[in-house]
Coordinates of C-alpha atoms in Angstrom, one line a residue:
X1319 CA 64.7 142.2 99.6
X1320 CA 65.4 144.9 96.8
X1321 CA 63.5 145.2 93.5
X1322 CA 65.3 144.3 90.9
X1323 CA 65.8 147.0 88.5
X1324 CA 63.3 147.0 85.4
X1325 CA 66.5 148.0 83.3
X1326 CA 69.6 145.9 83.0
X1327 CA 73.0 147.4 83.4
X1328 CA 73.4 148.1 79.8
X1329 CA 70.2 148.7 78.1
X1330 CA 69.1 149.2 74.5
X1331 CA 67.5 152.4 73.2
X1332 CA 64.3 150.8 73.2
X1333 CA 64.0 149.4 76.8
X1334 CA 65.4 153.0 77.7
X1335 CA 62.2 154.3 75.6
X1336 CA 59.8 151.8 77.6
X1337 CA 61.2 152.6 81.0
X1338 CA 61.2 156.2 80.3
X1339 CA 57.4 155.7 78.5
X1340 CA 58.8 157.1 75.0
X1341 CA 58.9 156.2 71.5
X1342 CA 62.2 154.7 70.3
X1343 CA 62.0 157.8 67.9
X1344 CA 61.9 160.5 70.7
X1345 CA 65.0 158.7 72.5
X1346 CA 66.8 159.1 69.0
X1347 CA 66.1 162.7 68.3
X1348 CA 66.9 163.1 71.7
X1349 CA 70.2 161.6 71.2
X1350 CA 70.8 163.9 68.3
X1351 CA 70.3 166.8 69.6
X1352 CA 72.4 165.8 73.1
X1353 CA 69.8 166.0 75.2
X1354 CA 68.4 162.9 77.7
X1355 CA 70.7 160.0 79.0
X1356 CA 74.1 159.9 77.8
X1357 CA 74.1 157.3 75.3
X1358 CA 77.4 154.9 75.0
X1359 CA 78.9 153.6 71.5
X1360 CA 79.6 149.8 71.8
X1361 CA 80.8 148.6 68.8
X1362 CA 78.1 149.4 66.1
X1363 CA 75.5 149.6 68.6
X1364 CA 73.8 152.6 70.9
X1365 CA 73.3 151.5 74.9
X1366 CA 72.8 153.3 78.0
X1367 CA 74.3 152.7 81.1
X1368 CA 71.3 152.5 83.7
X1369 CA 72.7 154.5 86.8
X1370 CA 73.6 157.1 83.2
X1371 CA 69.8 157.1 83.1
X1372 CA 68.8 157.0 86.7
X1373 CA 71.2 160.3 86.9
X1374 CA 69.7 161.9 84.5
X1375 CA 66.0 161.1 85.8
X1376 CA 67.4 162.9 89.4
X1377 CA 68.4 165.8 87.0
X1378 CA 65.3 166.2 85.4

């Protein structure tokens, strides 16, 4: 049987920061300068898509 994933489908910025073993803070300058995982607007709030951040782990 498959682990399950330590990121749900739709994360937050901060369980993106803990999987990735950054601050919140580095994700968010990140995000502003367009670099790291693509970041999705849902309503007012930032998420990630988890194969988004799995695809950008493989390009890294």
């Amino acid at each position: 049987m498959a682990e399950p994933h330590p990121l749900p489908a739709l994360a937050t910025p901060k369980e993106v920061a803990a999987y990735l073993r950054k601050s919140p803070k580095t994700l968010a300058n990140w995000r502003s300068q367009g670099i790291g995982p693509k970041p999705r607007k849902v309503g007012h709030s930032v998420l990630y898509r988890r194969r988004d951040v799995d695809a950008w782990l493989d390009r890294t």
